[in-house]
Short mmCIF file of C-alpha atoms in Angstrom, two decimals:
data_model
loop_
_atom_site.label_atom_id
_atom_site.label_comp_id
_atom_site.label_asym_id
_atom_site.label_seq_id
_atom_site.Cartn_x
_atom_site.Cartn_y
_atom_site.Cartn_z
CA MET A 1 -6.61 53.19 -54.59
CA LEU A 2 -8.71 55.47 -52.36
CA GLN A 3 -11.95 53.85 -53.60
CA LEU A 4 -10.50 50.41 -52.77
CA ALA A 5 -9.50 51.49 -49.28
CA ARG A 6 -12.96 53.02 -48.74
CA LEU A 7 -14.61 49.81 -49.99
CA LEU A 8 -12.54 47.72 -47.56
CA GLN A 9 -13.63 50.03 -44.77
CA LEU A 10 -17.27 49.67 -45.74
CA THR A 11 -17.15 45.88 -45.78
CA SER A 12 -14.90 45.43 -42.72
CA PRO A 13 -16.26 43.18 -39.92
CA VAL A 14 -15.47 46.06 -37.57
CA LEU A 15 -17.93 48.39 -39.20
CA PRO A 16 -20.02 49.46 -36.21
CA VAL A 17 -23.45 48.24 -37.33
CA GLY A 18 -23.70 45.02 -35.27
CA ALA A 19 -23.86 42.63 -38.30
CA TYR A 20 -22.08 39.92 -36.33
CA THR A 21 -25.04 39.63 -33.91
CA TYR A 22 -27.40 38.37 -36.65
CA SER A 23 -27.66 34.98 -38.38
CA GLN A 24 -30.76 35.66 -40.52
CA GLY A 25 -32.41 32.37 -39.64
CA LEU A 26 -29.31 30.23 -39.99
CA GLU A 27 -29.25 29.53 -36.26
CA TRP A 28 -32.77 28.03 -36.46
CA ALA A 29 -31.66 25.85 -39.36
CA VAL A 30 -28.85 24.60 -37.18
CA GLU A 31 -31.21 24.02 -34.23
CA THR A 32 -33.53 21.81 -36.37
CA GLY A 33 -30.66 19.88 -38.04
CA VAL A 34 -31.16 21.32 -41.57
CA ILE A 35 -27.61 22.65 -41.18
CA ARG A 36 -25.38 20.16 -39.38
CA ASP A 37 -21.96 20.18 -41.10
CA GLU A 38 -19.87 22.04 -43.64
CA GLU A 39 -21.70 20.60 -46.66
CA SER A 40 -25.19 21.45 -45.46
CA ALA A 41 -24.02 24.97 -44.30
CA GLY A 42 -22.47 25.59 -47.75
CA ARG A 43 -25.68 24.46 -49.50
CA TRP A 44 -27.91 26.71 -47.30
CA ILE A 45 -25.82 29.83 -47.81
CA ALA A 46 -25.15 29.25 -51.53
CA ASP A 47 -28.82 28.63 -52.22
CA LEU A 48 -29.75 31.85 -50.45
CA LEU A 49 -26.98 33.76 -52.33
CA GLN A 50 -28.21 32.45 -55.71
CA HIS A 51 -31.97 32.65 -55.25
CA GLY A 52 -32.57 35.30 -52.59
CA ILE A 53 -29.88 37.90 -51.72
CA GLY A 54 -28.43 37.78 -55.24
CA ARG A 55 -31.76 38.28 -57.01
CA TYR A 56 -33.10 41.04 -54.69
CA GLU A 57 -30.68 42.73 -52.41
CA ALA A 58 -27.82 42.85 -54.95
CA PRO A 59 -29.83 44.49 -57.77
CA LEU A 60 -31.48 46.71 -55.12
CA VAL A 61 -28.08 47.99 -54.01
CA ALA A 62 -27.14 48.78 -57.58
CA ALA A 63 -30.38 50.65 -58.14
CA LEU A 64 -29.96 52.58 -54.91
CA MET A 65 -26.43 53.56 -55.91
CA ALA A 66 -27.75 54.93 -59.21
CA ALA A 67 -30.42 56.88 -57.34
CA TRP A 68 -27.91 58.31 -54.86
CA SER A 69 -25.59 59.30 -57.75
CA ALA A 70 -28.44 61.06 -59.48
CA ALA A 71 -29.56 62.71 -56.23
CA ASN A 72 -33.03 61.24 -56.82
CA THR A 73 -34.40 61.42 -53.29
CA TRP A 74 -37.85 60.22 -54.37
CA GLU A 75 -36.35 57.01 -55.78
CA ILE A 76 -34.21 56.50 -52.72
CA ALA A 77 -37.24 56.72 -50.49
CA ARG A 78 -39.19 54.41 -52.76
CA LEU A 79 -36.57 51.69 -52.82
CA ASN A 80 -36.02 52.07 -49.09
CA GLY A 81 -39.70 51.54 -48.48
CA GLU A 82 -39.89 48.60 -50.81
CA PHE A 83 -37.03 46.87 -48.98
CA LEU A 84 -38.58 47.42 -45.55
CA ALA A 85 -41.86 46.07 -46.84
CA SER A 86 -40.09 42.98 -48.15
CA ARG A 87 -38.86 41.75 -44.76
CA GLU A 88 -40.79 38.57 -44.00
CA ALA A 89 -40.21 38.43 -40.28
CA ALA A 90 -40.21 40.93 -37.44
CA GLU A 91 -36.61 40.08 -36.65
CA LEU A 92 -35.47 40.78 -40.21
CA ARG A 93 -37.17 44.15 -40.25
CA ALA A 94 -35.72 45.04 -36.88
CA GLU A 95 -32.28 43.94 -38.08
CA THR A 96 -32.21 46.09 -41.22
CA ALA A 97 -33.65 49.12 -39.36
CA GLN A 98 -31.13 48.81 -36.55
CA MET A 99 -28.19 48.44 -38.92
CA GLY A 100 -29.51 51.31 -41.09
CA PHE A 101 -29.81 53.49 -38.04
CA SER A 102 -26.22 52.61 -37.09
CA LEU A 103 -25.02 53.52 -40.56
CA ALA A 104 -26.71 56.89 -40.45
CA ARG A 105 -25.02 57.56 -37.13
CA LEU A 106 -21.68 56.53 -38.58
CA VAL A 107 -22.14 58.86 -41.53
CA ARG A 108 -22.70 61.71 -39.13
CA ASP A 109 -19.73 60.77 -36.97
CA LEU A 110 -17.38 60.42 -39.93
CA ARG A 111 -17.78 64.18 -40.75
CA ASP A 112 -16.81 63.47 -44.36
CA PRO A 113 -17.76 66.27 -46.77
CA ASP A 114 -18.26 63.61 -49.50
CA LEU A 115 -21.07 62.17 -47.41
CA ALA A 116 -22.82 65.44 -46.46
CA ARG A 117 -25.68 64.83 -48.92
CA VAL A 118 -26.06 61.26 -47.82
CA GLU A 119 -26.34 62.44 -44.19
CA SER A 120 -29.03 64.99 -44.99
CA THR A 121 -31.03 62.63 -47.18
CA LEU A 122 -30.94 59.79 -44.60
CA ALA A 123 -32.25 62.32 -42.01
CA THR A 124 -35.49 62.65 -44.03
CA LEU A 125 -36.29 58.94 -43.79
CA ALA A 126 -38.41 57.76 -40.87
CA GLU A 127 -36.78 54.30 -41.02
CA ILE A 128 -33.61 53.48 -42.79
CA ALA A 129 -32.96 50.10 -44.34
CA PHE A 130 -29.40 48.88 -44.22
CA PRO A 131 -28.94 48.61 -48.01
CA THR A 132 -30.15 52.22 -48.40
CA GLY A 133 -27.52 53.60 -46.15
CA TRP A 134 -24.80 51.30 -47.38
CA ALA A 135 -25.47 52.24 -51.04
CA GLY A 136 -25.45 55.90 -50.11
CA ILE A 137 -21.99 55.66 -48.59
CA ALA A 138 -20.67 53.60 -51.56
CA ALA A 139 -22.07 56.12 -54.04
CA GLY A 140 -20.75 59.10 -51.98
CA TRP A 141 -17.28 57.58 -52.03
CA GLN A 142 -17.61 57.01 -55.79
CA ILE A 143 -17.15 53.23 -55.69
CA ALA A 144 -17.96 51.50 -58.94
CA PRO A 145 -21.27 49.57 -58.76
CA PRO A 146 -19.80 46.19 -59.84
CA ALA A 147 -17.14 46.44 -57.05
CA ALA A 148 -19.67 47.67 -54.53
CA VAL A 149 -22.23 44.89 -55.18
CA THR A 150 -19.48 42.27 -55.11
CA ALA A 151 -18.29 43.60 -51.73
CA TYR A 152 -21.83 43.75 -50.39
CA LEU A 153 -22.39 40.07 -51.25
CA TRP A 154 -19.03 39.08 -49.89
CA SER A 155 -19.75 40.87 -46.58
CA TRP A 156 -23.03 39.10 -46.33
CA ALA A 157 -21.56 35.70 -47.15
CA GLU A 158 -18.72 36.22 -44.64
CA ASN A 159 -21.24 37.00 -41.93
CA GLN A 160 -23.20 33.90 -42.72
CA VAL A 161 -20.12 31.71 -42.52
CA MET A 162 -19.09 33.33 -39.28
CA ALA A 163 -22.55 32.49 -37.87
CA ALA A 164 -22.11 28.90 -39.04
CA LEU A 165 -18.71 28.67 -37.41
CA LYS A 166 -20.30 29.57 -34.07
CA ALA A 167 -23.63 27.79 -34.30
CA VAL A 168 -22.82 24.41 -35.91
CA PRO A 169 -19.97 24.74 -34.87
CA LEU A 170 -17.41 24.43 -37.65
CA GLY A 171 -13.61 24.71 -37.73
CA GLN A 172 -11.68 27.57 -39.31
CA ALA A 173 -10.56 25.47 -42.23
CA SER A 174 -14.24 24.66 -43.00
CA GLY A 175 -15.01 28.36 -42.92
CA GLN A 176 -12.26 29.18 -45.43
CA ARG A 177 -13.42 26.43 -47.74
CA LEU A 178 -16.95 27.77 -47.61
CA LEU A 179 -15.79 31.37 -48.30
CA ALA A 180 -13.60 30.19 -51.19
CA GLU A 181 -16.60 28.43 -52.83
CA LEU A 182 -18.98 31.30 -52.16
CA GLY A 183 -16.37 33.77 -53.54
CA ARG A 184 -16.19 31.71 -56.68
CA GLN A 185 -19.95 32.06 -57.19
CA ILE A 186 -20.28 35.77 -56.41
CA PRO A 187 -19.00 37.28 -59.74
CA ALA A 188 -21.72 35.47 -61.75
CA VAL A 189 -24.35 36.54 -59.23
CA VAL A 190 -23.13 40.17 -59.52
CA THR A 191 -23.18 40.08 -63.35
CA GLU A 192 -26.78 38.93 -63.36
CA ALA A 193 -27.84 41.36 -60.66
CA LEU A 194 -26.50 44.38 -62.48
CA GLN A 195 -28.57 43.41 -65.56
CA LEU A 196 -31.76 42.26 -63.78
CA PRO A 197 -34.74 44.56 -64.36
CA GLU A 198 -36.72 45.43 -61.31
CA ALA A 199 -39.78 43.46 -62.57
CA GLN A 200 -37.65 40.31 -62.21
CA TRP A 201 -36.27 40.95 -58.77
CA SER A 202 -37.29 38.19 -56.40
CA ASN A 203 -36.71 37.20 -52.76
CA PHE A 204 -39.01 34.21 -52.84
CA THR A 205 -37.22 31.88 -50.47
CA PRO A 206 -39.88 30.26 -48.29
CA ALA A 207 -37.52 28.09 -46.18
CA TYR A 208 -35.50 31.21 -45.34
CA ALA A 209 -38.62 33.16 -44.33
CA ILE A 210 -39.86 30.30 -42.18
CA ALA A 211 -36.46 29.96 -40.48
CA CYS A 212 -36.37 33.70 -39.71
CA ALA A 213 -39.89 33.60 -38.27
CA ARG A 214 -39.28 30.43 -36.25
CA HIS A 215 -36.08 31.96 -34.80
CA GLU A 216 -38.12 34.60 -33.11
CA THR A 217 -39.45 32.03 -30.61
CA GLN A 218 -36.38 29.83 -30.42
CA TYR A 219 -35.67 29.13 -26.74
CA SER A 220 -31.85 29.02 -26.72
CA ARG A 221 -29.97 31.22 -29.15
CA LEU A 222 -26.75 33.17 -29.76
CA PHE A 223 -27.98 35.57 -32.44
CA ARG A 224 -30.60 38.33 -32.61
CA SER A 225 -32.09 36.98 -35.86
#
């Protein structure tokens, strides 16, 4: 039960990392009419879950958790650098670095002996990607990788839906229908991610990259990315 409580804490919307201030290009898709209603919002988020986040960030989190559990600091640093290099837009890189910095500060402020090694390892990284810090906390709290990756994807999907609720805008019932459908898809994405070899990881999602880059010069916006 303690691991479940810790996992809920790690995926809570009140986790002080500022995730709610980012839309990851979704706001630009709304601005241009690509996302205009519940159906188009669901299609955008689900496609990104299936073909981007689920095939890169999800297996990355699992690999990072294995590296943290093995105290393999070289592998942690390598995967951290790979993720930072994979960010297609300046906003995306700034987002993950800011959230990673906030996680490192949270680890310090928690004063949890189970996270002491995580704190010291993060301090050696010049720039911390959000998945790196998140996976370190999950591993330090001994959360099972399938549960951790499921929760990571759910947290991402929830944030995307919250952004759509504000930007489209959509009603609360639409948001819950979107989350129900995304939740139905997540288990299969997790199963594939846990078995996917690194040579097959892929974040090739051109429309997403263009949306994130275009958002940087969007005149009127609510979100930082």
